[in-house]
Coordinates of C-alpha atoms in Angstrom, one line a residue:
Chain Y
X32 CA 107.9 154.7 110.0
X33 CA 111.0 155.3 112.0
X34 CA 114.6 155.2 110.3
X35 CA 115.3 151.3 109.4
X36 CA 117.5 149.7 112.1
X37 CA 120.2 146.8 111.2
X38 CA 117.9 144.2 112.9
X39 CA 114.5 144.9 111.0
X40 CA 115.0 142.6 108.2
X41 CA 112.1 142.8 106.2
X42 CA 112.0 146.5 105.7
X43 CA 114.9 146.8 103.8
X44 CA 114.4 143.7 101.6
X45 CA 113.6 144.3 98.0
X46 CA 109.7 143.3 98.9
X47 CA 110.1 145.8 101.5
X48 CA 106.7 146.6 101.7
X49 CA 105.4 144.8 104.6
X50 CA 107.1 143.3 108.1
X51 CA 104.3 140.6 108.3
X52 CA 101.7 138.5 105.8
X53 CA 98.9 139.5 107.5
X54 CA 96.7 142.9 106.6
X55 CA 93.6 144.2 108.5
X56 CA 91.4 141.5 106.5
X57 CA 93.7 138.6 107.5
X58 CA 93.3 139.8 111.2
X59 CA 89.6 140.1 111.5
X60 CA 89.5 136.4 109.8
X61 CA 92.0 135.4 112.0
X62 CA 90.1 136.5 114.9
X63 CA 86.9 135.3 114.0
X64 CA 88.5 131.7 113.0
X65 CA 89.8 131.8 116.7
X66 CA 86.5 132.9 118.4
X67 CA 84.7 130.1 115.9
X68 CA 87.4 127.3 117.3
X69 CA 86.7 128.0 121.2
X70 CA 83.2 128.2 120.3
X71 CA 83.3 124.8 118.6
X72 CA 85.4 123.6 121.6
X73 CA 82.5 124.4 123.5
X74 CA 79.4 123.3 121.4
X75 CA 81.5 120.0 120.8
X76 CA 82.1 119.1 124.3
X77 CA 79.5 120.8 126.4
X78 CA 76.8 121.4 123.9
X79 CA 76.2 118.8 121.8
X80 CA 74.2 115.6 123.4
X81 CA 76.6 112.6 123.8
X82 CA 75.1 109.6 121.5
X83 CA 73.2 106.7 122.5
X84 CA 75.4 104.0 121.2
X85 CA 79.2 106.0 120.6
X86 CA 78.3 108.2 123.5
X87 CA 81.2 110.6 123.6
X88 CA 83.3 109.7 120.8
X89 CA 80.4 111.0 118.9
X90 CA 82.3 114.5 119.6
X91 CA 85.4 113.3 117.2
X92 CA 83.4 114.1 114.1
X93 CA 83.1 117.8 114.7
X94 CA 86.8 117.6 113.7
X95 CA 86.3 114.4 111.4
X96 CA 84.2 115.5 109.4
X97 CA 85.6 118.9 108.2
X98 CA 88.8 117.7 108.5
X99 CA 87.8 115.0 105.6
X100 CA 85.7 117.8 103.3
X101 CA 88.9 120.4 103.8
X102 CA 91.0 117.3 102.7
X103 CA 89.4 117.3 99.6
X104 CA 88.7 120.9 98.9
X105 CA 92.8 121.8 99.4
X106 CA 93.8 118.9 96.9
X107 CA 91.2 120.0 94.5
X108 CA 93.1 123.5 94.8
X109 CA 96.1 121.9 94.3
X110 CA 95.1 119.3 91.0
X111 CA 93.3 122.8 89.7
X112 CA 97.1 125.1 90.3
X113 CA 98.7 122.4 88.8
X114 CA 96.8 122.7 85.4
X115 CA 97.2 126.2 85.4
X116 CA 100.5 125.9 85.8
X117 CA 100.6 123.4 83.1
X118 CA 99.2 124.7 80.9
X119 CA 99.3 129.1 81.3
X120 CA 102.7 128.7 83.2
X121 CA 100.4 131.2 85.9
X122 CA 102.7 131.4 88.9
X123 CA 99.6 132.8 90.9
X124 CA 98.2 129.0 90.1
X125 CA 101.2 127.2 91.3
X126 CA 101.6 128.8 94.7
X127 CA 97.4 128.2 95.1
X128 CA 98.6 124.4 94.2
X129 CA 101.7 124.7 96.7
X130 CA 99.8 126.0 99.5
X131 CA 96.7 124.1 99.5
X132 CA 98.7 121.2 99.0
X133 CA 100.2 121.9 102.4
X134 CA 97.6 122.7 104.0
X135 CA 95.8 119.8 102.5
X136 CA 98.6 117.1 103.9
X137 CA 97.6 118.3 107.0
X138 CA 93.8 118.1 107.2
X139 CA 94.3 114.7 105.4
X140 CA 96.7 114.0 108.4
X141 CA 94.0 115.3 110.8
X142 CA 91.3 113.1 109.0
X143 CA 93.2 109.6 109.5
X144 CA 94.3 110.3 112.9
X145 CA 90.7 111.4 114.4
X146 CA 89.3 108.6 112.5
X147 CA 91.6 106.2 113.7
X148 CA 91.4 107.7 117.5
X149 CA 87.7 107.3 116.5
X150 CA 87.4 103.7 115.3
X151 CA 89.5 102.1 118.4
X152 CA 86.1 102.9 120.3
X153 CA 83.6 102.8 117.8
X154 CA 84.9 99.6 115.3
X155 CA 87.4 98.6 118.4
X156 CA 90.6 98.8 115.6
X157 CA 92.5 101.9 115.1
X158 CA 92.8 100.6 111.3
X159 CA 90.5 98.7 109.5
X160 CA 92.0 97.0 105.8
X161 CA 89.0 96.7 104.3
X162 CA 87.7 99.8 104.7
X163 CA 87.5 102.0 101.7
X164 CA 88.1 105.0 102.4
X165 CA 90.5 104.3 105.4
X166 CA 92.7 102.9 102.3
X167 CA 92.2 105.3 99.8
X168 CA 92.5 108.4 102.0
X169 CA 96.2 106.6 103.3
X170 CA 97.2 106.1 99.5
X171 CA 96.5 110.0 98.9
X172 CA 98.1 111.3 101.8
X173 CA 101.1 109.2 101.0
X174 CA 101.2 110.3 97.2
X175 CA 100.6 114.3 98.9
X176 CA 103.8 113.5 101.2
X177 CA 105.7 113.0 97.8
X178 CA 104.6 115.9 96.3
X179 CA 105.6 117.9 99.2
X180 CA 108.8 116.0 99.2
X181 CA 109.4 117.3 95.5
X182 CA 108.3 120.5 96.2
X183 CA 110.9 120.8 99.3
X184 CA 113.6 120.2 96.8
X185 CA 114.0 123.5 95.2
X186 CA 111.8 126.3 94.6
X187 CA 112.3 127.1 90.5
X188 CA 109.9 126.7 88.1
X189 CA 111.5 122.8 86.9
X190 CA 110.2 122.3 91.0
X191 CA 107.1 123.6 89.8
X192 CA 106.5 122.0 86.6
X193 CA 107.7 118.5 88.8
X194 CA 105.3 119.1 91.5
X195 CA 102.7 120.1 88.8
X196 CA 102.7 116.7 87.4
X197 CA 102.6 114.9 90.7
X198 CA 99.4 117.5 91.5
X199 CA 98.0 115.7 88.1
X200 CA 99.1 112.4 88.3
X201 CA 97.5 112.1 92.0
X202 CA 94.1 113.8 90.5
X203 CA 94.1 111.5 87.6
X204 CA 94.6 107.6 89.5
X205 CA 92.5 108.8 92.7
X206 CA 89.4 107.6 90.9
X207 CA 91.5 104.2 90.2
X208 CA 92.7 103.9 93.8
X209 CA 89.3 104.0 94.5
X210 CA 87.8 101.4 92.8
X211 CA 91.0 98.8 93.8
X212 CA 90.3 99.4 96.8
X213 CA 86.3 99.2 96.5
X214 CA 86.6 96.4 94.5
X215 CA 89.1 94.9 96.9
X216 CA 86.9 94.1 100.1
X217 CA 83.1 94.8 99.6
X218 CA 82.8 94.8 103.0
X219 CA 83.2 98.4 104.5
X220 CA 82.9 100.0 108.2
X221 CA 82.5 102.7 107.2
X222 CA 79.3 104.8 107.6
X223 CA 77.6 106.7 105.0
X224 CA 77.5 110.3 105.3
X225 CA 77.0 111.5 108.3
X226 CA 75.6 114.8 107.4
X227 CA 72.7 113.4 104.7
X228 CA 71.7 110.3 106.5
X229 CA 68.9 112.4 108.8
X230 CA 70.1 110.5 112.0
X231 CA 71.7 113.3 113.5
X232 CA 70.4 115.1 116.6
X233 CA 69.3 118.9 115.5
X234 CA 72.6 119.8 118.3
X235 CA 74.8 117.7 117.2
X236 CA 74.2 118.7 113.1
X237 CA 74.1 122.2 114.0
X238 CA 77.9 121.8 115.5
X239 CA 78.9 119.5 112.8
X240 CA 78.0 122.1 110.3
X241 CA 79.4 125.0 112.0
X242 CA 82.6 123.3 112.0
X243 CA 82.3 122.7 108.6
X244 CA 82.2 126.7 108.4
X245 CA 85.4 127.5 110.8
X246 CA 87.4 124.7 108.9
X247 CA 86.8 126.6 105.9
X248 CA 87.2 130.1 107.3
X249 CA 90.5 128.7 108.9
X250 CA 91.7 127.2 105.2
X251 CA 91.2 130.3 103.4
X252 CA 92.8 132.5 106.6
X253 CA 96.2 129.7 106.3
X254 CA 95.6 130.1 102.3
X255 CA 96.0 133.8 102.3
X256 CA 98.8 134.1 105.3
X257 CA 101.2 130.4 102.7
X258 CA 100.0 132.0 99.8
X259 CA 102.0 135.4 100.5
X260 CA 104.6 133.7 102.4
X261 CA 104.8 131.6 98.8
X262 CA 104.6 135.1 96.7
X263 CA 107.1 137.0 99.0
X264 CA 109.4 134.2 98.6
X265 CA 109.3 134.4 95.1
X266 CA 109.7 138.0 94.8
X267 CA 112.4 137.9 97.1
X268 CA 114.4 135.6 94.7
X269 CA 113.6 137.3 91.5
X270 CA 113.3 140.5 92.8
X271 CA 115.9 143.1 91.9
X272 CA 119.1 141.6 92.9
X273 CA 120.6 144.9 92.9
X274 CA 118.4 146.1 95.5
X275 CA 119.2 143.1 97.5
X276 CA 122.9 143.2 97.2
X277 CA 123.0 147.0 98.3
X278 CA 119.8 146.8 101.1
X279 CA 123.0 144.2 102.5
X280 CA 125.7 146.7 101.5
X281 CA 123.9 149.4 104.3
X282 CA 123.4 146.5 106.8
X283 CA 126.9 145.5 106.4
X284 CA 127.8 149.8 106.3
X285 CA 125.7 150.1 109.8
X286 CA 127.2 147.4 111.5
X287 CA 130.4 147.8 111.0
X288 CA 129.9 151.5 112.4
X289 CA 132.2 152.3 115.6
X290 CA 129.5 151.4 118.5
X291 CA 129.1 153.1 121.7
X292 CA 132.3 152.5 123.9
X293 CA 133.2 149.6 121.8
X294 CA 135.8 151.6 119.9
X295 CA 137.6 153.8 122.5
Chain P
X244 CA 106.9 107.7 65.6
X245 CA 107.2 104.4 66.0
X246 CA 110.5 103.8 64.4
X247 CA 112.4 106.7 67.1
X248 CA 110.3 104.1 69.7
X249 CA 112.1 100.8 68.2
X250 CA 115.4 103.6 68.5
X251 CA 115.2 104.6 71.8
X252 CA 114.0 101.3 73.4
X253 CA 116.5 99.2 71.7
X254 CA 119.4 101.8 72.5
X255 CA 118.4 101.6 76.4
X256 CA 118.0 97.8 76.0
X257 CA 121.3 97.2 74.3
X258 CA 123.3 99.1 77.2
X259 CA 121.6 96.5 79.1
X260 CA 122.7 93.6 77.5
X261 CA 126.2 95.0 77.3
X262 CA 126.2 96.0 80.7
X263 CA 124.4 93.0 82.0
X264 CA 123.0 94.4 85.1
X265 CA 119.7 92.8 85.0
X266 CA 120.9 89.7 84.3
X267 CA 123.7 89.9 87.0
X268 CA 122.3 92.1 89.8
X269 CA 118.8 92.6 89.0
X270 CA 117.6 88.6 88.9
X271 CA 119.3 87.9 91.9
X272 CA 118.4 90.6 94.0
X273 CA 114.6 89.7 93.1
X274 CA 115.6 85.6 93.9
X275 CA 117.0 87.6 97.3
X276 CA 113.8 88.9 98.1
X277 CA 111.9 85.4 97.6
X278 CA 114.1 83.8 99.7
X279 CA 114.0 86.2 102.5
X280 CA 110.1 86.4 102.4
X281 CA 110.4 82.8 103.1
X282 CA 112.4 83.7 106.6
X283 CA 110.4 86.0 107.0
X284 CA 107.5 84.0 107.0
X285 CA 108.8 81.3 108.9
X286 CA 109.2 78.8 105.7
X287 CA 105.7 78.1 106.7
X288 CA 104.6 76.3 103.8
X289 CA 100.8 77.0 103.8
X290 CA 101.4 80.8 105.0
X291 CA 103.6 81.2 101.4
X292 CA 101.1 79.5 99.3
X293 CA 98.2 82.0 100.5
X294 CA 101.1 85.0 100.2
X295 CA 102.2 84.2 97.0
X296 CA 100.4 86.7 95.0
X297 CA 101.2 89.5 97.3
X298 CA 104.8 88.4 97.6
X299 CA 105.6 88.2 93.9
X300 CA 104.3 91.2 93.3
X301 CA 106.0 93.3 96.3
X302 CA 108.9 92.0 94.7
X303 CA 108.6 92.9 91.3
X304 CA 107.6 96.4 92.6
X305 CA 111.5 96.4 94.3
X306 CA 112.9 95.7 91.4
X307 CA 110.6 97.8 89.4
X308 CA 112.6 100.6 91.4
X309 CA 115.8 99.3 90.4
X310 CA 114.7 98.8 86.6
X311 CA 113.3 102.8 86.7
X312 CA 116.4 103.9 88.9
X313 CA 118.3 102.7 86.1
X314 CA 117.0 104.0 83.5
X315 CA 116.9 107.6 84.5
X316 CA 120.9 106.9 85.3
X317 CA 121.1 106.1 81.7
X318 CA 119.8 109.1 80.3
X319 CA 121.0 111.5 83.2
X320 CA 124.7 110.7 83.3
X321 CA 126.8 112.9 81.2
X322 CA 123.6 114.6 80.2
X323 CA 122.2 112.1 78.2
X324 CA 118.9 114.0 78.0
X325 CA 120.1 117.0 76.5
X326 CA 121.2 114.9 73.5
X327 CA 118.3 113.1 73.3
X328 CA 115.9 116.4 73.3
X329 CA 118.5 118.1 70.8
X330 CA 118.1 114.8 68.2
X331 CA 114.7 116.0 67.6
X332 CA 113.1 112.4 68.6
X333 CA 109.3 113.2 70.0
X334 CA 109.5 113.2 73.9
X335 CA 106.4 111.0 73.2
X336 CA 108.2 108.4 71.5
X337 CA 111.4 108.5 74.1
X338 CA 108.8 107.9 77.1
X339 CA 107.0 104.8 74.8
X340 CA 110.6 103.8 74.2
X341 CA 112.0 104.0 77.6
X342 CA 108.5 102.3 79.1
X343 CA 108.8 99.3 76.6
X344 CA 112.2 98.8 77.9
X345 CA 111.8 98.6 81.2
X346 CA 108.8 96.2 80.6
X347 CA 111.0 93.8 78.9
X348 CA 113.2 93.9 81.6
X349 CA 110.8 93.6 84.0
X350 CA 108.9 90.5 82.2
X351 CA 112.2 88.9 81.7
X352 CA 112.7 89.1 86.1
X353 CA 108.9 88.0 86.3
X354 CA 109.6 84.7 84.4
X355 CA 112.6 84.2 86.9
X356 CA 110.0 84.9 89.8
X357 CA 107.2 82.9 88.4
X358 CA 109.6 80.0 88.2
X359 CA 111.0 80.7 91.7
X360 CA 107.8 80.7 93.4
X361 CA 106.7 77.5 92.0
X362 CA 109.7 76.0 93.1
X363 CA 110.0 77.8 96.6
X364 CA 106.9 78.5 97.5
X365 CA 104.7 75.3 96.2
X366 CA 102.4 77.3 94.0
X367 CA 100.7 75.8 91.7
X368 CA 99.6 77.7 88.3
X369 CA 96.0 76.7 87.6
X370 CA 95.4 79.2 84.7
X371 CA 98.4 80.2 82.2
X372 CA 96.5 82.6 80.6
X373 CA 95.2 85.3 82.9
X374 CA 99.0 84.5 84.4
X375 CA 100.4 85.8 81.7
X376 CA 98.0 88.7 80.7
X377 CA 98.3 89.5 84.3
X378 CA 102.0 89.9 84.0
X379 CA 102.1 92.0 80.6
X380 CA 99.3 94.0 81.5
X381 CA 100.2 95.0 85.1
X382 CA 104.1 95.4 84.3
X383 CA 103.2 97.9 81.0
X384 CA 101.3 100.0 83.9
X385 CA 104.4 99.3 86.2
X386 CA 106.9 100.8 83.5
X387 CA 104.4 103.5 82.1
X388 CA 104.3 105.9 85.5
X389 CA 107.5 104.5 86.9
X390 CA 108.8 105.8 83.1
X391 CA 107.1 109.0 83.5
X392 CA 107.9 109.6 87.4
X393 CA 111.9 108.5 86.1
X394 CA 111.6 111.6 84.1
X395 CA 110.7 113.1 87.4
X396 CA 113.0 112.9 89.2
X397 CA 115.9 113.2 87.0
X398 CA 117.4 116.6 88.0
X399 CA 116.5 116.2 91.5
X400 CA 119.3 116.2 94.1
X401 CA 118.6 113.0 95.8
X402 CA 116.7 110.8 93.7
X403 CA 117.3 108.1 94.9
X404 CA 115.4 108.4 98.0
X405 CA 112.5 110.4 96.2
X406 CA 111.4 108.0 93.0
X407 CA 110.4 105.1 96.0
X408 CA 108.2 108.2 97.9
X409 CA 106.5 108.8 95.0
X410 CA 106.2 105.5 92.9
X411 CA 105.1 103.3 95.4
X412 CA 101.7 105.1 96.5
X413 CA 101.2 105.4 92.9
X414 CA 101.5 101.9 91.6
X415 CA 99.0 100.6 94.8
X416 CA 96.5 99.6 92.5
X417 CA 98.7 97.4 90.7
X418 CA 99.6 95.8 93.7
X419 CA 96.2 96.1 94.9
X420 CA 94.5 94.4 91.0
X421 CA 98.0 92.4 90.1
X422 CA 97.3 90.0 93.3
X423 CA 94.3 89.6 93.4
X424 CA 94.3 88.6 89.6
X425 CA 96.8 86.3 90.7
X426 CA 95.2 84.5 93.5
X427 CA 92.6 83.9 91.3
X428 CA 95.8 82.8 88.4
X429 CA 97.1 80.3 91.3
X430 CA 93.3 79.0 92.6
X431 CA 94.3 80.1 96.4
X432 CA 91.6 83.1 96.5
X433 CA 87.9 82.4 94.7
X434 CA 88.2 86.5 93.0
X435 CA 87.3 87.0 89.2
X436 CA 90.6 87.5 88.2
X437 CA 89.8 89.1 85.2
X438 CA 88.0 92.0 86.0
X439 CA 90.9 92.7 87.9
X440 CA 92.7 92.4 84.8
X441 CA 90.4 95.3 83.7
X442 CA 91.1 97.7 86.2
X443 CA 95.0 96.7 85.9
X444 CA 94.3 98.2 81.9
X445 CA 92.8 100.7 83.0
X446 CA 95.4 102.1 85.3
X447 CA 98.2 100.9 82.5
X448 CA 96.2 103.1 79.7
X449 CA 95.9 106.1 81.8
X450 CA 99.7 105.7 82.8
X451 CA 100.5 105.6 79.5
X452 CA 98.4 108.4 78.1
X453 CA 99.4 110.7 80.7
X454 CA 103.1 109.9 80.7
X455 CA 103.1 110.6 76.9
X456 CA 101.7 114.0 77.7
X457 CA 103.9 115.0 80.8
X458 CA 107.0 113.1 79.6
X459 CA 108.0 116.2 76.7
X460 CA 107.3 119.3 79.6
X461 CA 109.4 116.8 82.0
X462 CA 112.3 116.5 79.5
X463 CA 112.4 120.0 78.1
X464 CA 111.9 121.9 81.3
X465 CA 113.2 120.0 84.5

């Protein structure tokens, strides 16, 4: 490595370890996950039969679908952190719950909108009340929105043990959301699973289920790149303060050094 | 136990009756809102009779905000909570406390509400009972997580605009089980009202459970 330079920050932070998030791992995922998205572009829309009765808006649920499954995996990170957090104050758990809860807000976000661009075709309403899980999935994204809101408020470990409970209140009245709102029409639009009905063309499952496999390989490659984002973040605030104050100290001693034909 | 509950929910109640605001801000903000709805709705007389349920309860979800809001000022202003942690009462028995006072005030706007939409809106009460048991048991839920969430949000900057993010997605399903139990209450829906009234217990008993648990890591570490 060359001699540290006032303008390359991250080397001479206290982390001062690494200029980026990302390590050879991270990269390869990351290229795979990219290579997986254009070949899903490309089973999805050129591929994959159109269907007899959606015809092409048959294509939303290669993003649908995993969107919906992601949804649910990243809160299920984030009820599990928040436990740990709870209850072995792990801070490894609580940026896991931080993290997938982002990540999760946006899959859930991703779910409603394809859905919605989905039933205007399909149902012919972007939004259908009676729908089950059209309500339920809303209700969650809206109580995720709060957490995130709570978590944007500070970054110490009250934050935490707020957003913690959120994380467990949302986990524990899902299952009650769900029943209101089952019990509340017992009429639905909604189809059953796509994936276990059998009325899938062999294409079009085959793309469904490799997106399932590059929405995953994308959650754990955003996972790793928050999560250290989260952890570097941390250190950088608890880290030695020392170190901080006198990594500044040399920034401040370099540029405040006569430059070049400035001086003369 | 139950005698730092009596404590802690008659202390919060009797700043309320000293400093009236329920009675003097709270009632007619919620008679406000019932009025309005009627604007709103053109002062259509059938369209308020079938919105009733819904309305009543959007409103006591308003001033369910107010009645939390409130509460957490209490405890949060010139570090109230310190005190409270440091007098050695249960966090347990503060959060039953706190919850049975905000039901009370709560129950006490509801009567006011129950009377204004039979008077504004023409609706007519065709079972007391699962009125009533509608009322305690979906407020009890009301005050349980907006108690807990209270706690919440105590030390946050701006909580204000937070406790309505997060309490309102949370208290759906009383919205969702308190109306329909209510339609059924006021005859303008056919709906079993009371296994609605079931659900509504449900959500109020694992409110209450949960809050009991979160409510002493709230207090001691936020």
């Amino acid at each position: 490595m060359t001699k540290p330079m006032a303008g390359d920050s991250i080397e001479q932070t206290p982390v001062g370890k690494r200029a980026s998030t990302g390590s050879r791992a991270t990269f390869w995922l990351g290229a795979v996950v990219a290579l997986g998205v254009v070949a899903l572009i490309l089973l999805g829309f050129f591929a994959a039969p159109e269907d007899d009765q959606q015809q092409d808006a048959v294509r939303m649920i290669f993003v649908h679908v995993p969107s919906a499954i992601l949804t649910y995996i990243a809160f299920g990170a984030t009820a599990l952190g928040s436990v740990m957090w709870l209850w072995k104050r792990s801070v490894w758990w609580d940026l896991v719950a931080h993290s997938a809860a982002e990540i999760g807000v946006i899959f859930c976000g991703l779910t409603l909108a394809t859905g919605s661009i989905w039933g205007r075709p399909t149902w012919n309403t972007y939004w259908d009340w009676g729908d089950v899980r059209l309500v339920t999935t809303l209700i969650l994204f809206l109580i995720m929105v709060g957490y995130l809101s709570v978590r944007s408020m500070g970054d110490d470990d009250a934050t935490a043990t707020r957003a913690a409970v959120i994380g467990l209140i949302a986990a524990v009245n899902l299952p009650i959301v769900n029943r209101s709102v089952e019990w509340w029409f017992d009429r639905t639009l909604h189809q059953k699973s796509s994936l276990t009905d059998g009325n899938l063309e062999d294409l079009t499952l085959f793309t469904l289920v490799f997106g399932i496999v590059v929405w995953i390989l994308f959650f754990a490659w955003a996972m790793i790149h928050r999560f250290r984002v989260g952890w570097l973040e941390r250190e950088l605030r608890s880290g030695d303060l020392d170190e901080a104050i006198a990594a500044r100290r040399a920034e401040a001693l370099i540029d405040s050094r006569p430059q070049n034909g400035a001086s003369s | 136990m139950l005698s730092d509950v009596r404590l802690v929910a008659a202390k919060d109640l009797r700043i309320e009756y000293r400093s009236r605001v329920t009675v003097s801000q709270v009632v007619p903000f919620a008679g406000l809102v019932l009025v309005l709805f009627g604007f709103a709705l053109d002062a259509n007389p059938l369209v308020l009779q079938t919105a009733t349920s819904g309305l009543f309860w959007v409103t006591v979800m308003f001033v369910a905000m107010m009645a939390v809001q409130r509460s957490t000022a209490i405890e949060t202003n010139d570090g109230a909570r310190r005190a409270l942690l440091l007098a050695g009462i249960e966090p347990a028995a503060v959060f039953l406390g706190k919850l049975i006072a905000v039901a009370v005030q709560l129950l006490v706007v509801e009567v006011v509400l129950v009377a204004g939409v039979v008077v504004l809106y023409d609706a007519r009460i065709e079972s007391w009972a699962l009125l009533l048991s509608t009322c305690l048991v979906a407020t009890i839920g009301i005050a349980g997580a907006g108690s807990v969430l209270g706690a919440l949000v105590a030390g946050v900057r701006a909580r204000e605009t937070v406790l309505p993010i997060l309490l309102l997605p949370v208290l759906a399903p009383v919205l969702i089980g308190a109306t329909r139990a209510f339609d059924d209450a006021l005859g303008s829906v056919a709906v079993d009202g009371w296994a609605w009234l079931g659900l509504l217990a449900g959500f109020g008993a694992i409110n209450v459970v949960l809050g009991a648990f979160a409510y002493g890591v709230l207090l001691e570490e936020t």
